[in-house]
Coordinates of C-alpha atoms in Angstrom, one line a residue:
Chain S
X25 CA -25.6 -13.2 -12.1
X26 CA -24.7 -11.9 -8.6
X27 CA -26.3 -8.7 -7.4
X28 CA -24.4 -5.5 -8.1
X29 CA -22.5 -4.2 -5.1
X30 CA -24.1 -1.4 -3.2
X31 CA -21.7 1.5 -2.7
X32 CA -22.3 4.4 -0.3
X33 CA -20.6 7.7 -1.2
X34 CA -19.9 10.5 1.2
X35 CA -17.5 13.5 1.6
X36 CA -16.8 16.5 3.7
X37 CA -16.7 19.3 1.0
X38 CA -20.4 19.1 0.6
X39 CA -22.7 17.3 -1.9
X40 CA -22.1 19.7 -4.7
X41 CA -18.3 19.7 -4.7
X42 CA -16.6 18.5 -7.9
X43 CA -14.6 15.9 -5.9
X44 CA -17.8 13.9 -4.9
X45 CA -19.2 14.4 -8.4
X46 CA -16.2 12.8 -9.9
X47 CA -16.2 10.0 -7.3
X48 CA -19.9 9.3 -8.0
X49 CA -19.2 8.9 -11.7
X50 CA -16.4 6.3 -11.0
X51 CA -18.5 4.4 -8.5
X52 CA -21.5 4.2 -11.0
X53 CA -19.2 1.9 -13.1
X54 CA -18.7 -0.5 -10.1
X55 CA -22.1 -0.8 -8.6
X56 CA -25.4 0.7 -7.3
X57 CA -24.6 4.1 -5.8
X58 CA -26.3 5.9 -2.9
X59 CA -24.9 9.3 -1.9
X60 CA -25.5 10.7 1.5
X61 CA -23.4 13.8 1.9
X62 CA -23.4 17.1 3.8
X63 CA -25.4 20.0 2.4
X64 CA -22.6 22.4 3.2
X65 CA -18.8 22.3 3.6
X66 CA -17.6 20.3 6.7
X67 CA -13.9 20.3 6.3
X68 CA -11.9 19.9 9.4
X69 CA -14.8 18.4 11.3
X70 CA -12.9 15.3 12.2
X71 CA -15.0 12.6 13.8
X72 CA -17.7 15.1 15.1
X73 CA -21.2 13.9 15.5
X74 CA -24.4 15.9 16.2
X75 CA -25.7 15.2 19.7
X76 CA -27.3 18.5 20.8
X77 CA -29.2 19.3 17.7
X78 CA -31.4 17.7 15.1
X79 CA -30.5 16.2 11.7
X80 CA -32.1 16.6 8.3
X81 CA -31.7 14.0 5.6
X82 CA -33.7 14.7 2.4
X83 CA -33.6 13.3 -1.2
X84 CA -32.0 15.5 -3.7
X85 CA -30.9 15.4 -7.4
X86 CA -27.7 17.3 -8.2
X87 CA -26.9 15.9 -11.7
X88 CA -27.5 13.1 -14.1
X89 CA -26.8 9.5 -13.4
X90 CA -28.2 6.3 -11.9
X91 CA -27.3 7.2 -8.3
X92 CA -29.8 8.1 -5.5
X93 CA -28.7 11.1 -3.5
X94 CA -29.5 12.5 0.0
X95 CA -28.4 15.8 1.4
X96 CA -27.8 15.9 5.1
X97 CA -27.5 18.8 7.5
X98 CA -24.9 17.1 9.7
X99 CA -21.2 16.1 9.7
X100 CA -19.7 13.6 7.5
X101 CA -19.9 10.9 10.3
X102 CA -23.6 11.8 10.8
X103 CA -24.1 11.2 7.1
X104 CA -22.7 7.6 7.3
X105 CA -24.7 6.9 10.4
X106 CA -28.0 8.2 8.8
X107 CA -27.2 6.2 5.6
X108 CA -26.6 2.9 7.3
X109 CA -29.5 3.3 9.8
X110 CA -32.1 5.3 8.0
X111 CA -31.6 5.6 4.2
X112 CA -30.3 2.1 3.2
X113 CA -32.2 -1.1 3.3
X114 CA -29.1 -3.2 3.6
X115 CA -25.6 -2.8 4.7
X116 CA -23.5 -1.4 1.8
X117 CA -20.6 -3.5 0.3
X118 CA -18.3 -0.5 0.2
X119 CA -18.2 3.1 1.7
X120 CA -16.1 5.7 -0.3
X121 CA -15.5 9.2 1.0
X122 CA -14.2 12.1 -1.0
X123 CA -12.6 12.9 -3.4
X124 CA -11.4 15.5 -0.8
X125 CA -10.2 18.8 -2.2
X126 CA -6.8 18.9 -0.4
X127 CA -4.4 16.4 1.3
X128 CA -5.3 14.1 4.2
X129 CA -1.9 12.6 4.4
X130 CA 0.2 12.5 7.6
X131 CA -1.5 14.0 10.7
X132 CA -4.3 15.5 8.5
X133 CA -6.1 12.1 8.9
X134 CA -7.0 13.1 12.4
X135 CA -8.7 16.4 11.4
X136 CA -10.3 15.2 8.3
X137 CA -14.1 14.8 7.9
X138 CA -13.5 12.8 4.7
X139 CA -11.4 10.3 6.5
X140 CA -13.7 10.2 9.6
X141 CA -16.7 9.3 7.3
X142 CA -14.6 6.4 5.9
X143 CA -13.6 5.4 9.4
X144 CA -17.3 5.5 10.4
X145 CA -18.0 3.0 7.6
X146 CA -15.2 0.8 8.9
X147 CA -16.6 0.9 12.5
X148 CA -19.9 -0.2 11.0
X149 CA -18.1 -3.3 9.6
X150 CA -18.0 -2.1 6.0
X151 CA -14.9 -2.0 3.8
X152 CA -14.2 1.7 3.5
X153 CA -11.9 4.1 1.7
X154 CA -11.2 7.8 1.8
X155 CA -9.8 9.5 -1.3
X156 CA -8.1 12.9 -1.4
X157 CA -6.5 15.0 -4.1
X158 CA -3.7 17.3 -3.0
X159 CA -5.1 20.2 -4.7
X160 CA -7.5 22.7 -2.9
X161 CA -8.7 24.3 -6.2
X162 CA -12.4 23.9 -6.8
X163 CA -11.5 23.3 -10.5
X164 CA -8.7 20.8 -9.7
X165 CA -8.1 18.2 -12.4
X166 CA -9.5 14.9 -11.0
X167 CA -9.6 13.0 -14.3
X168 CA -6.1 11.5 -14.3
X169 CA -6.8 10.1 -10.7
X170 CA -10.0 8.4 -11.6
X171 CA -8.6 5.1 -13.1
X172 CA -6.6 4.7 -9.9
X173 CA -9.5 5.3 -7.7
X174 CA -11.5 2.7 -9.7
X175 CA -8.7 0.2 -9.4
X176 CA -8.4 0.6 -5.7
X177 CA -12.2 0.4 -5.0
X178 CA -12.5 -2.6 -7.3
X179 CA -9.7 -4.4 -5.4
X180 CA -11.3 -3.7 -2.1
X181 CA -14.7 -4.8 -3.3
X182 CA -13.0 -8.1 -4.4
X183 CA -10.7 -8.7 -1.4
X184 CA -12.2 -6.8 1.5
X185 CA -10.1 -5.2 4.1
X186 CA -8.7 -6.4 7.5
X187 CA -11.1 -5.9 10.4
X188 CA -11.1 -2.3 11.8
X189 CA -8.9 -1.0 9.0
X190 CA -9.7 1.7 6.6
X191 CA -7.7 3.0 3.6
X192 CA -6.4 6.6 3.4
X193 CA -5.7 7.3 -0.3
X194 CA -4.0 10.5 -1.2
X195 CA -3.3 11.6 -4.8
X196 CA -0.7 14.1 -5.8
X197 CA -1.8 17.2 -7.6
X198 CA -1.7 16.5 -11.3
X199 CA 1.3 18.1 -13.0
X200 CA 0.6 17.0 -16.6
X201 CA 2.9 13.9 -16.3
X202 CA 1.3 10.5 -15.8
X203 CA 1.2 9.3 -12.1
X204 CA 4.1 6.9 -11.2
X205 CA 1.8 4.4 -9.6
X206 CA 0.5 3.4 -6.2
X207 CA 2.5 3.0 -3.0
X208 CA 1.2 1.3 0.2
X209 CA 2.8 3.1 3.0
X210 CA 2.6 4.5 6.5
X211 CA 1.5 7.9 8.0
X212 CA 4.4 10.2 8.2
X213 CA 5.1 12.2 11.4
X214 CA 4.1 15.8 11.0
X215 CA 2.0 18.6 12.3
X216 CA 0.5 22.0 11.6
X217 CA 2.5 24.9 12.9
X218 CA -0.3 27.3 13.6
X219 CA -0.4 31.1 13.7
X220 CA -3.6 32.9 14.5
X221 CA -4.5 36.0 12.5
X222 CA -5.7 38.4 15.3
X223 CA -8.2 41.0 14.3
X224 CA -10.6 43.6 15.8
X225 CA -14.3 43.5 14.9
X226 CA -16.3 46.7 14.3
X227 CA -17.0 46.9 18.0
X228 CA -13.3 46.8 18.8
X229 CA -13.5 43.2 20.2
X230 CA -10.7 40.7 19.4
X231 CA -11.3 37.7 17.2
X232 CA -9.1 35.2 15.5
X233 CA -8.7 33.3 12.3
X234 CA -6.8 29.9 12.4
X235 CA -4.0 29.8 9.9
X236 CA -0.8 27.7 9.6
X237 CA 1.2 25.5 7.5
X238 CA 1.9 21.7 7.6
X239 CA 5.3 20.7 8.5
X240 CA 6.7 17.1 7.9
X241 CA 9.0 16.0 10.8
X242 CA 9.7 12.6 9.5
X243 CA 13.3 12.2 8.2
X244 CA 12.7 8.7 6.9
X245 CA 11.5 8.0 3.4
X246 CA 8.9 5.3 3.7
X247 CA 5.9 7.4 4.4
X248 CA 2.9 9.0 2.7
X249 CA 4.5 12.5 2.4
X250 CA 7.5 11.0 0.6
X251 CA 5.3 8.9 -1.7
X252 CA 3.4 12.0 -2.6
X253 CA 6.6 14.0 -3.1
X254 CA 7.8 11.2 -5.5
X255 CA 4.4 11.6 -7.4
X256 CA 3.0 8.3 -6.3
X257 CA -0.5 7.7 -5.1
X258 CA -0.2 7.0 -1.4
X259 CA -2.3 4.4 0.3
X260 CA -2.1 4.1 4.2
X261 CA -4.1 1.5 6.1
X262 CA -5.5 3.3 9.1
X263 CA -6.9 1.6 12.2
X264 CA -9.5 2.4 14.8
X265 CA -7.6 0.8 17.7
X266 CA -5.6 3.8 19.0
X267 CA -3.8 2.0 21.8
X268 CA 0.0 2.5 21.7
X269 CA 0.6 -1.2 22.3
X270 CA 4.3 -0.7 22.0
X271 CA 4.4 1.4 25.1
X272 CA 1.9 -0.5 27.3
X273 CA 4.6 -2.7 29.1
X274 CA 6.8 0.3 30.0
X275 CA 3.8 2.2 31.3
X276 CA 2.5 -0.8 33.3
X277 CA 5.9 -0.6 35.1
X278 CA 4.9 2.8 36.5
X279 CA 2.8 1.0 39.2
X280 CA 0.3 3.7 39.6
Chain F
X27 CA 13.6 26.6 43.8
X28 CA 12.5 25.5 40.3
X29 CA 9.7 27.3 38.6
X30 CA 6.2 25.7 39.2
X31 CA 5.0 23.7 36.3
X32 CA 2.5 25.4 33.8
X33 CA -0.6 23.4 33.4
X34 CA -3.2 24.1 30.6
X35 CA -6.8 22.8 31.4
X36 CA -9.4 22.2 28.7
X37 CA -12.6 20.2 28.4
X38 CA -15.5 19.6 26.0
X39 CA -18.4 20.0 28.3
X40 CA -17.9 23.8 28.6
X41 CA -16.0 26.0 31.0
X42 CA -18.7 26.0 33.7
X43 CA -19.1 22.2 33.9
X44 CA -18.5 20.7 37.3
X45 CA -16.0 18.2 35.8
X46 CA -13.6 21.0 34.7
X47 CA -14.1 23.0 37.9
X48 CA -13.0 19.9 39.9
X49 CA -10.0 19.3 37.6
X50 CA -8.9 22.9 38.1
X51 CA -9.0 22.5 41.8
X52 CA -6.7 19.5 41.7
X53 CA -4.3 21.1 39.1
X54 CA -3.9 24.2 41.4
X55 CA -2.2 21.9 43.8
X56 CA 0.4 20.9 41.2
X57 CA 1.3 24.0 39.3
X58 CA 0.3 27.3 37.8
X59 CA -3.0 26.8 36.0
X60 CA -4.4 28.4 32.8
X61 CA -7.8 27.3 31.7
X62 CA -8.8 27.8 28.0
X63 CA -12.1 26.0 27.5
X64 CA -15.2 26.1 25.3
X65 CA -18.0 28.7 26.2
X66 CA -20.6 26.0 25.5
X67 CA -20.9 22.2 25.4
X68 CA -18.9 20.6 22.7
X69 CA -19.4 16.9 23.4
X70 CA -18.9 14.6 20.4
X71 CA -16.9 17.2 18.4
X72 CA -14.0 14.8 17.9
X73 CA -10.9 16.5 16.5
X74 CA -13.0 19.2 14.8
X75 CA -11.4 22.5 14.2
X76 CA -12.8 25.9 13.1
X77 CA -11.7 26.7 9.6
X78 CA -14.7 28.6 7.9
X79 CA -15.6 30.9 10.9
X80 CA -13.8 33.1 13.4
X81 CA -12.8 32.3 17.0
X82 CA -13.3 34.3 20.1
X83 CA -11.1 33.9 23.1
X84 CA -11.6 36.2 26.1
X85 CA -10.6 36.3 29.8
X86 CA -13.3 35.2 32.2
X87 CA -13.6 34.5 35.9
X88 CA -15.9 31.6 36.9
X89 CA -15.0 31.0 40.5
X90 CA -12.4 31.6 43.1
X91 CA -8.8 30.3 42.8
X92 CA -5.4 31.3 41.5
X93 CA -6.0 30.1 37.9
X94 CA -6.3 32.3 34.8
X95 CA -9.3 31.5 32.6
X96 CA -10.3 32.1 29.0
X97 CA -13.6 31.2 27.4
X98 CA -13.4 30.2 23.8
X99 CA -16.0 30.1 21.0
X100 CA -14.5 27.1 19.3
X101 CA -14.1 23.4 19.7
X102 CA -11.8 21.7 22.3
X103 CA -9.0 21.4 19.7
X104 CA -9.4 25.1 18.8
X105 CA -9.0 25.9 22.6
X106 CA -5.8 24.0 22.9
X107 CA -4.4 25.7 19.6
X108 CA -5.5 29.1 20.8
X109 CA -3.9 28.5 24.3
X110 CA -0.6 27.4 22.9
X111 CA -0.4 30.1 20.1
X112 CA -2.2 33.1 21.5
X113 CA -2.8 32.9 25.3
X114 CA 0.4 31.4 26.8
X115 CA 3.8 33.0 26.9
X116 CA 5.5 29.6 27.0
X117 CA 4.7 26.0 26.2
X118 CA 2.9 24.4 29.1
X119 CA 4.4 21.3 30.9
X120 CA 1.2 19.5 30.9
X121 CA -2.2 19.5 29.2
X122 CA -5.2 18.0 31.0
X123 CA -8.6 17.8 29.6
X124 CA -11.9 16.9 31.4
X125 CA -13.1 15.7 33.7
X126 CA -15.5 14.6 31.1
X127 CA -19.0 13.8 32.1
X128 CA -19.3 10.4 30.7
X129 CA -17.1 7.5 29.5
X130 CA -14.4 8.0 26.8
X131 CA -13.3 4.3 27.0
X132 CA -13.3 2.0 23.9
X133 CA -14.3 3.6 20.6
X134 CA -15.6 6.7 22.4
X135 CA -12.0 8.0 22.2
X136 CA -12.5 8.7 18.6
X137 CA -15.6 10.9 19.1
X138 CA -14.5 12.6 22.2
X139 CA -13.8 16.4 22.3
X140 CA -12.1 15.8 25.6
X141 CA -9.7 13.3 24.2
X142 CA -9.1 15.3 21.0
X143 CA -8.1 18.3 23.2
X144 CA -5.6 16.0 25.0
X145 CA -4.4 14.6 21.6
X146 CA -3.9 18.1 20.4
X147 CA -1.7 18.8 23.3
X148 CA 0.3 15.7 22.5
X149 CA 0.7 16.8 18.9
X150 CA 2.1 20.1 20.2
X151 CA 4.8 18.0 22.0
X152 CA 3.3 18.5 25.4
X153 CA 2.6 15.5 27.8
X154 CA -1.2 15.4 27.8
X155 CA -4.0 13.5 29.7
X156 CA -7.7 13.2 29.2
X157 CA -9.9 12.3 32.2
X158 CA -13.4 11.1 32.1
X159 CA -15.9 10.0 34.8
X160 CA -18.4 7.3 33.7
X161 CA -21.3 9.2 35.0
X162 CA -23.3 11.7 32.8
X163 CA -25.0 13.4 35.7
X164 CA -24.2 17.1 36.2
X165 CA -24.1 16.5 40.0
X166 CA -21.9 13.4 39.7
X167 CA -19.5 12.7 42.6
X168 CA -16.0 13.6 41.3
X169 CA -14.4 13.8 44.7
X170 CA -13.3 10.2 45.2
X171 CA -11.6 10.4 41.8
X172 CA -9.6 13.4 42.6
X173 CA -6.6 11.8 44.5
X174 CA -6.1 9.4 41.6
X175 CA -6.2 12.2 39.0
X176 CA -3.6 14.1 41.1
X177 CA -1.4 11.0 41.3
X178 CA -1.5 10.3 37.6
X179 CA -0.9 13.9 36.6
X180 CA 2.0 14.2 39.1
X181 CA 3.6 11.1 37.6
X182 CA 3.3 12.4 34.1
X183 CA 4.8 15.7 35.2
X184 CA 7.7 13.8 36.7
X185 CA 8.3 11.1 34.0
X186 CA 6.9 12.7 30.8
X187 CA 5.2 10.4 28.2
X188 CA 6.5 8.6 25.1
X189 CA 6.6 10.8 22.0
X190 CA 3.2 11.0 20.3
X191 CA 1.4 9.2 23.1
X192 CA -1.4 10.6 25.3
X193 CA -3.2 9.0 28.2
X194 CA -6.9 8.3 28.1
X195 CA -8.0 7.9 31.8
X196 CA -11.5 6.6 32.6
X197 CA -12.9 6.5 36.1
X198 CA -15.9 4.3 37.0
X199 CA -19.0 6.0 38.4
X200 CA -18.6 6.1 42.2
X201 CA -20.6 3.4 44.0
X202 CA -19.9 4.3 47.5
X203 CA -17.0 1.8 47.8
X204 CA -13.4 2.9 47.3
X205 CA -12.0 2.4 43.9
X206 CA -9.9 -0.8 43.5
X207 CA -6.9 1.1 42.0
X208 CA -5.5 2.0 38.6
X209 CA -5.0 -0.4 35.5
X210 CA -2.8 0.4 32.5
X211 CA -4.7 -1.3 29.7
X212 CA -5.7 -1.2 26.0
X213 CA -8.7 0.1 24.1
X214 CA -11.5 -2.5 23.9
X215 CA -13.2 -3.3 20.6
X216 CA -16.7 -1.9 20.6
X217 CA -19.1 0.4 18.8
X218 CA -22.3 2.3 19.1
X219 CA -25.3 0.6 17.8
X220 CA -27.4 3.6 16.6
X221 CA -31.0 4.1 16.1
X222 CA -32.4 7.4 14.9
X223 CA -35.5 8.9 16.5
X224 CA -37.4 10.1 13.4
X225 CA -39.9 12.9 13.9
X226 CA -42.0 15.5 12.0
X227 CA -41.6 19.2 12.4
X228 CA -44.6 21.6 12.7
X229 CA -44.3 22.0 8.9
X230 CA -44.5 18.2 8.4
X231 CA -40.9 17.8 7.3
X232 CA -38.8 14.8 8.6
X233 CA -36.0 15.3 11.1
X234 CA -33.9 13.0 13.3
X235 CA -32.3 12.7 16.6
X236 CA -29.2 10.5 17.0
X237 CA -29.6 7.9 19.7
X238 CA -28.0 4.6 20.4
X239 CA -26.2 2.4 22.9
X240 CA -22.6 1.4 23.2
X241 CA -21.9 -2.4 22.8
X242 CA -18.6 -4.0 23.7
X243 CA -17.6 -6.7 21.2
X244 CA -14.3 -7.6 22.8
X245 CA -14.5 -11.0 24.5
X246 CA -11.1 -10.7 26.0
X247 CA -10.6 -9.4 29.6
X248 CA -7.5 -7.1 29.2
X249 CA -9.1 -3.9 28.1
X250 CA -10.5 -0.6 29.4
X251 CA -14.1 -1.8 29.5
X252 CA -13.2 -4.7 31.7
X253 CA -11.1 -2.6 34.0
X254 CA -14.0 -0.3 34.4
X255 CA -16.4 -3.1 35.0
X256 CA -14.1 -4.4 37.7
X257 CA -14.1 -0.9 39.3
X258 CA -10.6 0.0 38.4
X259 CA -9.5 3.4 37.0
X260 CA -8.5 2.6 33.4
X261 CA -5.5 4.2 31.7
X262 CA -5.0 3.6 28.0
X263 CA -1.9 5.0 26.1
X264 CA -3.2 6.4 22.9
X265 CA -1.2 7.3 19.8
X266 CA -1.4 9.7 17.0
X267 CA 0.1 7.4 14.3
X268 CA -3.0 5.6 13.0
X269 CA -1.2 3.4 10.7
X270 CA -2.2 -0.3 10.9
X271 CA 1.5 -1.4 10.7
X272 CA 0.6 -5.0 11.3
X273 CA -1.3 -5.1 8.0
X274 CA 1.1 -3.1 5.8
X275 CA 3.0 -6.1 4.5
X276 CA -0.1 -8.1 3.5
X277 CA -1.6 -5.0 1.7
X278 CA 1.7 -4.3 0.0
X279 CA 1.4 -7.7 -1.6
X280 CA -1.8 -6.5 -3.4
X281 CA 0.5 -4.9 -6.0
X282 CA -1.9 -2.3 -7.0

């Protein structure tokens, strides 16, 4: 019988978040699980890495189960680098990140520590997936999503992924109705419209809190935001080559 | 006579870095300059934003010149968001970020705070450019690059850029010979091969320093790493839509 697949689990909400605890449970059904995740929340860290400071990475036990776990002081991307280079004896067969508390659809992919951890797995040449539930609540209902997560992960373990491509899976907030299914789709065009909440500290100095709301600008219907609005689980293949190939020719004609 | 263009300058090495001081000088020749840059080094911050903490953004004066300057406690992306939403009365005509001390070619684009600041300008609908010199030295020779930077920025001010596209400009380390020119090209396929320097603290606990070297895996010759090796200034158009469109059809056939 073949060796069980080795699965690395990471996230950006921190190693104790309900989202990652649920993801670990599902992955335990698919292979040997090693968790290397941040010791504190790292939402919005994007693809940040720790260059000017040190990193800690220590064994920890959060709850029952066959998985090994390590708590890391760094960013989600640091966790994946430490896992691959320090913690694990061999390259994992799959990297999964999440389940994020909140959407990483549309432009959120670029800010997301969850998706950056998955992208880092992809850059290491490992099939990688980021999972997010569009529900920020700490007690969000992850359970109805778990069979879909297992199905997608099992498919990637069986088929692999194209080189330099990672999957961005977003799951609608559960309404009580069963999900309609899975849609493979594209990133919609949208952005955050920010406002800063400006305040005075006790010493009368200004400071700011970032606030804002996401706005979808994409009038078409074939994208992740639409799939989610239609109560489908959205899967977007995301790539690490950021070149705008479709504009290269025109820009070459600038003759700089 | 038309109003002078409004130019926002940011970076990730911090507001006092020689790279940004050189960039400010060139931009003063092209328009009205406002600088909003980090108060400390933010290299490798990627597209990180500050969600769980507060932000400071205060006027500062670093050296002579007509520019206005603001020092910000956050990441490079925070700086651009604060600039557009708090500091500036109107949308700038151009966002420039850099000049970074060190290369942001190939996969470095994804880790780079410099490029993320430029990407954030692009997401705000502003023509945006990131500039990097492939020389980490604090006393690097920026001067021979400045006429090229001015030419590229003037061209973007005149022509604009395609929607959702930002330019990633990398400049070879100056050897004493004149640069050979500018090449519009694509992101090469490469990655960092990491090693962690493992140490013990005075209390005998393990800690790690991230180290590693960049390796170019791309055997072709039509990419940014080759342009730089050939002593050309490399310009890559980078986009915010990360969808791997070329793989969508095959993945749809998975019928998940």
